[in-house]
Coordinates of C-alpha atoms in Angstrom, one line a residue:
X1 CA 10.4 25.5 20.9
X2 CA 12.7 26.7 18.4
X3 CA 15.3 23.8 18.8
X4 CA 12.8 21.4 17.4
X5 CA 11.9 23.5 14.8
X6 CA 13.3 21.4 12.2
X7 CA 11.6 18.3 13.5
X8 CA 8.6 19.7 13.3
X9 CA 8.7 21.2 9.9
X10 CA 10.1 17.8 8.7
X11 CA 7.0 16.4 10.6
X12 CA 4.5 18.8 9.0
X13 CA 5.3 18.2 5.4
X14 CA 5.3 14.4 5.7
X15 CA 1.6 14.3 7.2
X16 CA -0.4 12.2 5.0
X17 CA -4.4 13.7 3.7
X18 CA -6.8 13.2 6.4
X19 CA -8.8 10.2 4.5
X20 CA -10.1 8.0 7.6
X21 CA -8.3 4.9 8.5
X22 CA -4.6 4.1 8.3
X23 CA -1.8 6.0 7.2
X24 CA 1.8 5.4 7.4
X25 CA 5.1 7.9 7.0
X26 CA 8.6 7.7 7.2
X27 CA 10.6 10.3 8.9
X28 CA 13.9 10.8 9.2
X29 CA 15.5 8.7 6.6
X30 CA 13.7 5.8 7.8
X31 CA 14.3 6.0 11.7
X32 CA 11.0 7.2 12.5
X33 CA 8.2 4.9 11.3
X34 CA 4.9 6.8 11.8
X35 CA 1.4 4.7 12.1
X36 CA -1.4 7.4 12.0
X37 CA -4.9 6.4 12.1
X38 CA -7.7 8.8 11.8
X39 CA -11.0 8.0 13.3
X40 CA -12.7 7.0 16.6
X41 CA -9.6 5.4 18.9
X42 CA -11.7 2.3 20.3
X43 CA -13.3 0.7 16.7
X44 CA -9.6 1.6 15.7
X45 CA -7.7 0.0 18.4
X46 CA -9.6 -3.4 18.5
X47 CA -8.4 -3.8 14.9
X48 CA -5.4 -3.4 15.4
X49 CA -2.5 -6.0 16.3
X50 CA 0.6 -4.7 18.0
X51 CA 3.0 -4.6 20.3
X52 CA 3.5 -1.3 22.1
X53 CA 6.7 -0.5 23.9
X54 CA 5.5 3.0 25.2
X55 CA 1.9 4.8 25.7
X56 CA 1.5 8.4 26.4
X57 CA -2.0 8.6 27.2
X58 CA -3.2 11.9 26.2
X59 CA -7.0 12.1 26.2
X60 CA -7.5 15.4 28.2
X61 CA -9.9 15.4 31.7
X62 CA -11.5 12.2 32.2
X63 CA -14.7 13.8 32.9
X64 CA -14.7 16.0 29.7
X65 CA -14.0 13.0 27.3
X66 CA -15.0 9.3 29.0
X67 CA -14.9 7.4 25.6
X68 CA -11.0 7.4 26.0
X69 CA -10.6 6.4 29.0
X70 CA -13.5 3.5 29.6
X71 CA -12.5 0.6 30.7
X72 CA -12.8 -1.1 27.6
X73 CA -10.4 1.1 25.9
X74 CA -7.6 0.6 28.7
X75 CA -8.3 -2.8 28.0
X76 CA -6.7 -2.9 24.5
X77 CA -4.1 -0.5 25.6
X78 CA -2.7 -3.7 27.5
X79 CA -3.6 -5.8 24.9
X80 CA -1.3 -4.0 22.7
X81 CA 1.3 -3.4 25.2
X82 CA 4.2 -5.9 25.0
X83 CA 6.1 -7.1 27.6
X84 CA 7.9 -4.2 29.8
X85 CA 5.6 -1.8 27.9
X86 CA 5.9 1.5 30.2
X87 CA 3.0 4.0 30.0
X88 CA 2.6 7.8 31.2
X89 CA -0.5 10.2 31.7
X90 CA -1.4 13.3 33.3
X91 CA -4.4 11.9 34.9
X92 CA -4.5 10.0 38.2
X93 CA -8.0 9.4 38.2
X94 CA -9.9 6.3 40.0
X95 CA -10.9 5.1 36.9
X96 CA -8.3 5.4 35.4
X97 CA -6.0 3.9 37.9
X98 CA -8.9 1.0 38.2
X99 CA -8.7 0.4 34.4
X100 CA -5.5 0.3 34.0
X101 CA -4.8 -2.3 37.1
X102 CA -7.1 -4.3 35.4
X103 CA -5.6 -4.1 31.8
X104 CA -2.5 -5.8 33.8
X105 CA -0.1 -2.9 34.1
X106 CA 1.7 -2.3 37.6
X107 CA 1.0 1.3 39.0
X108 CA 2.9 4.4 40.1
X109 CA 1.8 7.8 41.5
X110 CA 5.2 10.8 40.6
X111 CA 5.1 14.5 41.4
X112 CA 3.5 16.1 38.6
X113 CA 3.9 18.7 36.1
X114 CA 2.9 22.4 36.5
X115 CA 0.0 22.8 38.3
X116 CA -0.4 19.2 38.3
X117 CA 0.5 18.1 41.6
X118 CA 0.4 14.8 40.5
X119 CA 0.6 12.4 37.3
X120 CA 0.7 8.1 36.8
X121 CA 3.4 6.0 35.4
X122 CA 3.0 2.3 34.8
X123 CA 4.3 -0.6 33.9
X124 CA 3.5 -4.1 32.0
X125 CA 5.6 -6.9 33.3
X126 CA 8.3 -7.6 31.9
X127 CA 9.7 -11.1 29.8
X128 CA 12.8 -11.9 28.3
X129 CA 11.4 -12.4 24.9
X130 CA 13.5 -9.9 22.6
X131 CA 12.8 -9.0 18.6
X132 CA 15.4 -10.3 16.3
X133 CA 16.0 -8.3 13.0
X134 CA 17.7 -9.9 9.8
X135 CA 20.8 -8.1 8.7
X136 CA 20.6 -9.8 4.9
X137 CA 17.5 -10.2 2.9
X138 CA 17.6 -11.4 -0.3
X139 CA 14.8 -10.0 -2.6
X140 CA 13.9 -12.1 -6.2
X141 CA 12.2 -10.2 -8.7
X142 CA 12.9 -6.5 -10.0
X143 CA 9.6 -5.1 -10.6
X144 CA 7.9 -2.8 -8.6
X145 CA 7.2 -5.3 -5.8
X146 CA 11.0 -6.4 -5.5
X147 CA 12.3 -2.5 -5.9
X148 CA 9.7 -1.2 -3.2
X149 CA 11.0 -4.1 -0.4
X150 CA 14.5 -2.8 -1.1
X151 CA 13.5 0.5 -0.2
X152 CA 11.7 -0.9 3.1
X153 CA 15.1 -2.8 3.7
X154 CA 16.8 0.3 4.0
X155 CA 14.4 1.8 6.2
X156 CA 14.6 -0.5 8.6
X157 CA 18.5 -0.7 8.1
X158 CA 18.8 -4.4 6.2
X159 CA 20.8 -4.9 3.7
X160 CA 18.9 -5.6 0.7
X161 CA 20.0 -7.9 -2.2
X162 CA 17.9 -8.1 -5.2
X163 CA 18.0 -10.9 -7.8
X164 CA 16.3 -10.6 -11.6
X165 CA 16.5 -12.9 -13.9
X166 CA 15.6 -10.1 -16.6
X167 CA 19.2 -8.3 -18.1
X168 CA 17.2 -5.0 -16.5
X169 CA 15.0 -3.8 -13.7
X170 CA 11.2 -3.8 -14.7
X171 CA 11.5 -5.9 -17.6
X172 CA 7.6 -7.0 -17.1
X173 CA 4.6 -4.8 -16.4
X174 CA 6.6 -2.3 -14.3
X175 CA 8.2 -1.7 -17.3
X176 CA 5.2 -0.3 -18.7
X177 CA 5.8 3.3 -19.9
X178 CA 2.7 4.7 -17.9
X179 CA 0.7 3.5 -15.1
X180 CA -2.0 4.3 -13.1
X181 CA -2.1 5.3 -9.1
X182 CA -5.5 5.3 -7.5
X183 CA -7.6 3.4 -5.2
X184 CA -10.5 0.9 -5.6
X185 CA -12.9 2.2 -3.4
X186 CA -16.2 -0.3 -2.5
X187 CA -19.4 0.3 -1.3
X188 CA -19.0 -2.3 1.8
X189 CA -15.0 -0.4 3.2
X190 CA -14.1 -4.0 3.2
X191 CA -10.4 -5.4 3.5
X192 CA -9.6 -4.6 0.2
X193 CA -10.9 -1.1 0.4
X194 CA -9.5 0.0 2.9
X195 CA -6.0 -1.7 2.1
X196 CA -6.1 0.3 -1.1
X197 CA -6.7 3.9 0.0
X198 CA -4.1 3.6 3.0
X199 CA -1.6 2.1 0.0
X200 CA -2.7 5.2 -2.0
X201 CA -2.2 7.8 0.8
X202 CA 1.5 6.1 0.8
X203 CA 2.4 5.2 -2.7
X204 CA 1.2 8.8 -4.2
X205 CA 3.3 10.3 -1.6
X206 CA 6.4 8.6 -2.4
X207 CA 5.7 9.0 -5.9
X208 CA 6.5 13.0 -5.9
X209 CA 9.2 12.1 -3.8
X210 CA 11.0 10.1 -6.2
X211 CA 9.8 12.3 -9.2
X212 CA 8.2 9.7 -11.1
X213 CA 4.4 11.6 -11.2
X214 CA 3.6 12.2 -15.1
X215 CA -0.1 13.6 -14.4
X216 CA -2.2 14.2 -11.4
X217 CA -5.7 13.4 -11.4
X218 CA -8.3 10.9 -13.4
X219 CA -11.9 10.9 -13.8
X220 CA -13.5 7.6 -13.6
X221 CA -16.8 7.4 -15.7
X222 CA -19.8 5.8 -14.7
X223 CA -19.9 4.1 -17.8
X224 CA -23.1 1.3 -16.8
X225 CA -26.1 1.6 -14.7
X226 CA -24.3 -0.8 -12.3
X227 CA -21.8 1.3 -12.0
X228 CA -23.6 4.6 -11.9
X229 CA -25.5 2.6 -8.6
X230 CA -22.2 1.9 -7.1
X231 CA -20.6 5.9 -7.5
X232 CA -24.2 6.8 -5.8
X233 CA -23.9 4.5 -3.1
X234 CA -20.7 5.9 -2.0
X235 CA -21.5 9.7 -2.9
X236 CA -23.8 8.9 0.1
X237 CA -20.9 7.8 2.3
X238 CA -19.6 11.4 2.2
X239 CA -15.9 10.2 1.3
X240 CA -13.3 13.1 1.0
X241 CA -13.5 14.6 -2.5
X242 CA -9.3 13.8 -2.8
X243 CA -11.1 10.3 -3.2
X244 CA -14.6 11.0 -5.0
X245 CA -16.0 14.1 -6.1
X246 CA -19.2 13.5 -8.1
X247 CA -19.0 14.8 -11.8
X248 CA -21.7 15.8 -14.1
X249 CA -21.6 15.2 -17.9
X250 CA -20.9 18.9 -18.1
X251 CA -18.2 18.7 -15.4
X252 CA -16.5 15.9 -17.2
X253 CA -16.5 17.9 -20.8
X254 CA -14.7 20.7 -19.2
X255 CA -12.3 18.8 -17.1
X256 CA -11.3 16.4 -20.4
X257 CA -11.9 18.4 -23.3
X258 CA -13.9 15.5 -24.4
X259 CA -18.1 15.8 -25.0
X260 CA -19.3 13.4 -22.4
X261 CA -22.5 12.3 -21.6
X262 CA -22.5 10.0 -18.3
X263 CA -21.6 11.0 -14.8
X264 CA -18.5 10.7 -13.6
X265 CA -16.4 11.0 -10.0
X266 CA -13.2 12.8 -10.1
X267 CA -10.1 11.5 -7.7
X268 CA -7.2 14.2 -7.5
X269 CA -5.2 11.8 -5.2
X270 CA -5.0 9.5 -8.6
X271 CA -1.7 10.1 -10.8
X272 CA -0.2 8.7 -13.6
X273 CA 2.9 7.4 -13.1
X274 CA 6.3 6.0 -15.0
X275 CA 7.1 3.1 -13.7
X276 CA 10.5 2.2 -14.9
X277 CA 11.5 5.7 -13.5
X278 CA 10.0 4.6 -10.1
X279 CA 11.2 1.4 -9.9
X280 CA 14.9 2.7 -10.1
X281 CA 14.9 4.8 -7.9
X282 CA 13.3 2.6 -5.5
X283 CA 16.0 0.0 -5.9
X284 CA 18.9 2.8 -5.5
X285 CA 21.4 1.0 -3.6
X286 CA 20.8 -2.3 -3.1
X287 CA 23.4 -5.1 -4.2
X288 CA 22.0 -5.9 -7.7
X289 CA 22.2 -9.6 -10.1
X290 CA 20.8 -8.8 -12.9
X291 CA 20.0 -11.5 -15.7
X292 CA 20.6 -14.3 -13.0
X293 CA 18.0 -16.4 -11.3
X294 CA 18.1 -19.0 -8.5
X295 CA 19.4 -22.3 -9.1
X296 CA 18.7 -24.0 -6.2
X297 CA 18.2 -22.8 -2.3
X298 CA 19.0 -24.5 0.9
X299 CA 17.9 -23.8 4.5
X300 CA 19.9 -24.1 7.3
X301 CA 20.1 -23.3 10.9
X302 CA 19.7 -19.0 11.0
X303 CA 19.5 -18.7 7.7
X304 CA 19.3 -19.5 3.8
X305 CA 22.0 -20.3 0.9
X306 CA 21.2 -19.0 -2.3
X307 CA 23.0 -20.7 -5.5
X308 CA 22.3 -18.6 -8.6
X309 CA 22.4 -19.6 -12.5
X310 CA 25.9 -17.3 -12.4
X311 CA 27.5 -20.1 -9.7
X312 CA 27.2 -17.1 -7.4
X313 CA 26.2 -18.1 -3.5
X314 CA 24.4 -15.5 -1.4
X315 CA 24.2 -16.8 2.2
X316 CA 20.9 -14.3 3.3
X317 CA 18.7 -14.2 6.6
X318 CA 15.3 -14.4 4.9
X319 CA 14.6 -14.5 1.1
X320 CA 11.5 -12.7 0.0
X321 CA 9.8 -13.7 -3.0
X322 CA 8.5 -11.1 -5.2
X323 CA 8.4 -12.3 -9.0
X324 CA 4.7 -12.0 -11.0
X325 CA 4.3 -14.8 -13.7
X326 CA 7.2 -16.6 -12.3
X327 CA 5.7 -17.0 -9.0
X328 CA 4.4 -21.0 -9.3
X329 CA 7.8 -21.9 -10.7
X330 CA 9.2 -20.1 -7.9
X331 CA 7.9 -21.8 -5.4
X332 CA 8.6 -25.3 -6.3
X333 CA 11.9 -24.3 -7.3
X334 CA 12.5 -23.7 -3.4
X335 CA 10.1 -26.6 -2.1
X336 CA 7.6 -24.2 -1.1
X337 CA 3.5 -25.2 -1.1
X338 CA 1.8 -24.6 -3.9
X339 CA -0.8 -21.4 -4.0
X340 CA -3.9 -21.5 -6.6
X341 CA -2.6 -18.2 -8.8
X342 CA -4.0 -16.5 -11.7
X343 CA -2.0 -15.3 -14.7
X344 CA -3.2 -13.3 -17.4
X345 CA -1.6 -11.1 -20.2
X346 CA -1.9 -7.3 -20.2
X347 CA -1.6 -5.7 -23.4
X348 CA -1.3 -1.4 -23.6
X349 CA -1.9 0.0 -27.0
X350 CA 0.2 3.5 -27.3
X351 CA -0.3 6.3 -29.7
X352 CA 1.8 8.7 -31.1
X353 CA 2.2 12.0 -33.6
X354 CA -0.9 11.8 -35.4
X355 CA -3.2 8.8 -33.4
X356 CA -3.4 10.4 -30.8
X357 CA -5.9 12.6 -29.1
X358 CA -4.0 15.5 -28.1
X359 CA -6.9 17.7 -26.0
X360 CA -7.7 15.2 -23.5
X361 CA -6.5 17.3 -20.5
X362 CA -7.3 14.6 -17.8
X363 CA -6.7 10.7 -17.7
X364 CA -10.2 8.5 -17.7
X365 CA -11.1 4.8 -16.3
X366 CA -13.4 3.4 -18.1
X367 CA -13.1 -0.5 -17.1
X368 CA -9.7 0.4 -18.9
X369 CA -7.7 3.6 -18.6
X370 CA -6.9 6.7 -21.3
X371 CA -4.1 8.8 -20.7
X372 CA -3.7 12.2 -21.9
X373 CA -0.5 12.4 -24.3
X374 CA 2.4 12.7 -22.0
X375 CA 5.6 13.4 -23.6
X376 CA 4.4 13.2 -27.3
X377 CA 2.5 9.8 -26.5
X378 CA -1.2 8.9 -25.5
X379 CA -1.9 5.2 -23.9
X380 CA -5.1 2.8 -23.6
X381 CA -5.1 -0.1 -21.4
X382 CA -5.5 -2.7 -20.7
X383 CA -6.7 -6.5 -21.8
X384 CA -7.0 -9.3 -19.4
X385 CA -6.0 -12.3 -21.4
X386 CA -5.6 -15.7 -20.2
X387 CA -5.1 -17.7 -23.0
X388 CA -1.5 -17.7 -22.6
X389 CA -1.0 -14.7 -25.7
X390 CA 2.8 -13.8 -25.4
X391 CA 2.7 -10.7 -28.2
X392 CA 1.3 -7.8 -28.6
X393 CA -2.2 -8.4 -31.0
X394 CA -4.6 -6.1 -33.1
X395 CA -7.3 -8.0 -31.6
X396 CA -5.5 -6.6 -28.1
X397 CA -5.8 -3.4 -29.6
X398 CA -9.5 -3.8 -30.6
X399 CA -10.1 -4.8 -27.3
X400 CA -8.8 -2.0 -25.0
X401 CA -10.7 0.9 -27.6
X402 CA -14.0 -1.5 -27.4
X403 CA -14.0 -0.4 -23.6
X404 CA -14.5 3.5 -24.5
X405 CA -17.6 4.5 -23.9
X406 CA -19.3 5.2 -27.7
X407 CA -19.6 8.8 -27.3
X408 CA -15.9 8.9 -27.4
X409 CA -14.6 6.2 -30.2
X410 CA -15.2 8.9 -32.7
X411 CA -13.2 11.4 -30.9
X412 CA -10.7 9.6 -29.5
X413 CA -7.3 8.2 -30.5
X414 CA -6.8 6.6 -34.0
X415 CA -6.5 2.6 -33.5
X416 CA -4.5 2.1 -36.6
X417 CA -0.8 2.4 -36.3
X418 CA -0.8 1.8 -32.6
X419 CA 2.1 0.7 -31.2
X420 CA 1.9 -2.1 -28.1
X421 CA 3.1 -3.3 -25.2
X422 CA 2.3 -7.1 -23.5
X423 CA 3.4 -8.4 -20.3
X424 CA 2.1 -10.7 -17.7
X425 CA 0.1 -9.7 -14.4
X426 CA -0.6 -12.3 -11.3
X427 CA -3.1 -12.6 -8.7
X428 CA -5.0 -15.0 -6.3
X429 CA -8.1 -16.6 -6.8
X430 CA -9.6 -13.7 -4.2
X431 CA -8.1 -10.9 -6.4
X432 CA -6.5 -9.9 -2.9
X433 CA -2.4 -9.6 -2.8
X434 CA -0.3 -12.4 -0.3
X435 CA 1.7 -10.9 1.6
X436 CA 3.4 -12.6 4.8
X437 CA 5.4 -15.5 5.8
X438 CA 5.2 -19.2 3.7
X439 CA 8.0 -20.3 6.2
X440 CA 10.5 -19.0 8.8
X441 CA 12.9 -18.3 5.6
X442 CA 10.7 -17.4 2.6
X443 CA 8.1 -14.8 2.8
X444 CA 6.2 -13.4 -0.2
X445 CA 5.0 -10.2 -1.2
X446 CA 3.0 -10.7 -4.8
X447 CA -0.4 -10.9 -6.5
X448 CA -0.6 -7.7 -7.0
X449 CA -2.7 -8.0 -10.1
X450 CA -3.4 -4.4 -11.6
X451 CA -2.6 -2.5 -8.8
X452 CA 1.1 -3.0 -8.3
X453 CA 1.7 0.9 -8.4
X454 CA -1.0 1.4 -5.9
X455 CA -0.2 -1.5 -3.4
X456 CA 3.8 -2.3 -3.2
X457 CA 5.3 0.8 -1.8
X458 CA 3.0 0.0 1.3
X459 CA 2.8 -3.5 1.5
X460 CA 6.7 -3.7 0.9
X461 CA 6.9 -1.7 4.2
X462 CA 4.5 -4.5 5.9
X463 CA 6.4 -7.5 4.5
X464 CA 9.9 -6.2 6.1
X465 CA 7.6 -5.4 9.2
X466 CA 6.4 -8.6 9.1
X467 CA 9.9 -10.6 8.4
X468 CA 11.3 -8.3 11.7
X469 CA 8.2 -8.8 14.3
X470 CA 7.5 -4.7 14.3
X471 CA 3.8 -3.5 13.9
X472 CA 2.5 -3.8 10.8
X473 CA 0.2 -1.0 10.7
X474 CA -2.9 -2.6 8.9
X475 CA -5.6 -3.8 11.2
X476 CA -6.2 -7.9 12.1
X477 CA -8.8 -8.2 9.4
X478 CA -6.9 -6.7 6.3
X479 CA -3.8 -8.3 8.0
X480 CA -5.5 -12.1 7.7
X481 CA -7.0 -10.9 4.0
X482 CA -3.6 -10.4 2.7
X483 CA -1.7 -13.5 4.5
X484 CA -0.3 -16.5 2.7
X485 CA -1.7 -19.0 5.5
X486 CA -5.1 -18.3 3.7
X487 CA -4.1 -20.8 1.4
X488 CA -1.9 -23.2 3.2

């Protein structure tokens, strides 16, 4: 089919690794929004909370594969059918026709294809419920949360304004020099783990796209008997090697250039990333106020009216609020309810000329993070303060080299002379991110703790989701992890 040709090629090169679980990819400059989940279709489905327009059942000969086509799994086909939902297969089965009926959808028997003589088309009935999409959506905060929702604004063609109270795009810890891709994988898969390799499988991707991968690859050392127990555990679990890849002490010596002498587990899917670089080109395009900040807001019938510190007024569909540190203030600023938050300072100690520690070929985690040196500079990271420290402190510094492992303090980078970095990180009391609606008008997509780079290029595209009524993607359970109304 040579006329699709280019389709399919486009289609091909944007298909994410074949990790289990969810996956989502954007095709077409943000027409086609792909949902791809790899693993058994009935666990899958009954996770999973949308609204389907159009099925094309596929599953091959009922006889040669019944799993697909049990009732059960018809079942939550019209669960996640919406309302006129139109469906087509090849099959005309009994049991298929008899599931189906059940499921709710209304029947039809056409000529088939080939040497099909038959196939079945059917219908859910229909309502006059119809989606409603904002056209304006104004976005406060211009880390990487704020400059990842402007890029879901555009692919879902909504205008995206983006307010910052800083005189520049990531002014806090986006504005880090380097940061660190890769997911937290847990022994239990739980909400969190799973949330965080399916925002890995995106955010890496869109990482090379926008050219702002320094490294690929880190090695995270198993650096305590606890956490030697936990690598174990999920060695057993058979995860693909992208994600885990056990590591001997030998292993990790040749892959860092560093004598080592724990295990380890290598993830090539980790990079390390610039995130101003990131953040600006996620922003490109969007209608920009920089060193400006709300003043006051003001609801009304279909939408909201902004007035800014400037004297500017922005009348926007939706507002979505995606400030770190700022976030409490934030909130009562626009008579919002309060949400318990966590703030703590995160200082990175950089190295350069002759601190650093030039042979390390490959990044490490530690319980903090080395970096090779990447454009004549090495980094170390990072402190969780929460004694409200506002500058960059030797006792920071003597803090992130404490977490090297002792083999490596004498070969490593030299602590004197290092230069700094401090900004602020937030979270929830659950360490998981919020992401959803607080009212009709104000949705929030922050908390993103540590794992900013990781999580916002994914969860931005489930926030816009969210504000529009489309799928989301994630499954009920990570879906009601991540949502404000935890708290409310």
């Amino acid at each position: 089919f040579a006329e699709i040709g280019p389709y399919s090629a486009q289609l091909q090169s944007g298909l994410p690794p074949r990790w289990p679980g969810y996956h989502k990819v954007i095709l077409d400059e943000g027409r086609l929004h792909l949902h791809l989940y790899y693993g058994e279709a009935l666990p899958l489905i009954k996770k999973c909370d949308f609204k389907a327009d159009i099925w094309f059942l596929d599953g091959f000969n009922p006889r040669k594969n019944e799993d697909l086509w049990e009732q059960e799994m018809l079942a939550e086909v019209g669960r996640c059918s919406g309302a006129g939902a139109r469906l087509a297969t090849f099959t005309v089965a009994a049991t298929v026709r008899n599931g189906l009926e059940m499921a709710g959808f209304h029947l039809t028997k056409r000529a088939g294809f080939g040497k099909k003589r038959e196939m079945l088309t059917a219908v859910m009935p229909e309502d006059m419920r119809h989606k409603s999409q904002p056209k304006r959506v104004a976005i406060i905060g211009g880390g990487i949360a704020g400059a990842s929702l402007v890029k879901a604004c555009f692919n879902r063609n909504i205008t995206p304004i983006l307010i910052e109270k800083a005189p520049h795009l990531a002014a806090g810890a986006s504005g880090n020099p380097i940061g660190i891709q890769s997911a937290r994988i847990r022994v239990h898969h739980d909400e969190l783990s799973r949330l965080s390799v399916s925002c890995l499988s995106f955010a890496s991707y869109l990482a090379a796209k926008e050219g702002a991968v320094a490294h690929e690859g880190s090695i995270l050392i198993s650096h305590t008997d606890k956490e030697l127990k936990r690598q174990h555990k999920l060695t057993e679990q058979q995860w693909h090697e992208d994600l885990h890849l056990p590591l001997t002490p030998s292993d990790i010596a040749a892959k860092t250039g560093f004598p080592a002498t724990h295990d380890g587990v290598y993830q090539a899917a980790s990079s390390m990333i610039r995130p101003p670089h990131f953040v600006t080109s996620l922003a490109k395009g969007a209608t920009l106020y920089l060193g400006d900040e709300v003043a006051s807001s003001e609801v009304a019938e279909g939408g909201v009216t902004l007035t800014l510190a400037s004297g500017a007024v922005l009348e926007v569909d939706k507002v979505i609020l995606a400030t770190g540190a700022a976030m409490p203030h934030l909130l009562r600023l626009c008579n919002l309810p309060d949400i318990p938050l966590d703030v703590s300072a995160g200082q990175i100690s950089i190295f350069e000329g002759d601190n650093t520690k030039s042979d390390l070929i490959t990044g490490l985690h530690f319980g903090g993070y080395l970096t090779p040196v990447i454009e004549g500079a090495q980094y170390m990271g990072a402190s969780f303060d929460r004694s409200g420290q506002r500058e960059v402190s030797e006792d920071g510094h003597q803090h992130n080299f404490g977490l090297l492992p002792p083999p490596w303090q004498d070969v490593g980078p030299q602590i004197k002379g290092a230069k700094g970095r401090l900004s602020h990180r937030l979270a929830t009391t659950d360490r998981l991110p919020l992401v959803g609606a607080i009212t009709d008008q104000f949705h929030v997509m922050t908390a993103l703790g540590a794992r900013g780079l990781t999580h916002a290029p994914l969860l931005a595209e489930v926030a816009v989701a969210n504000l529009c009524g489309y799928p989301t993607g994630f499954d009920q359970e990570v879906m009601a992890a991540i949502t404000p109304a935890r708290y409310l």
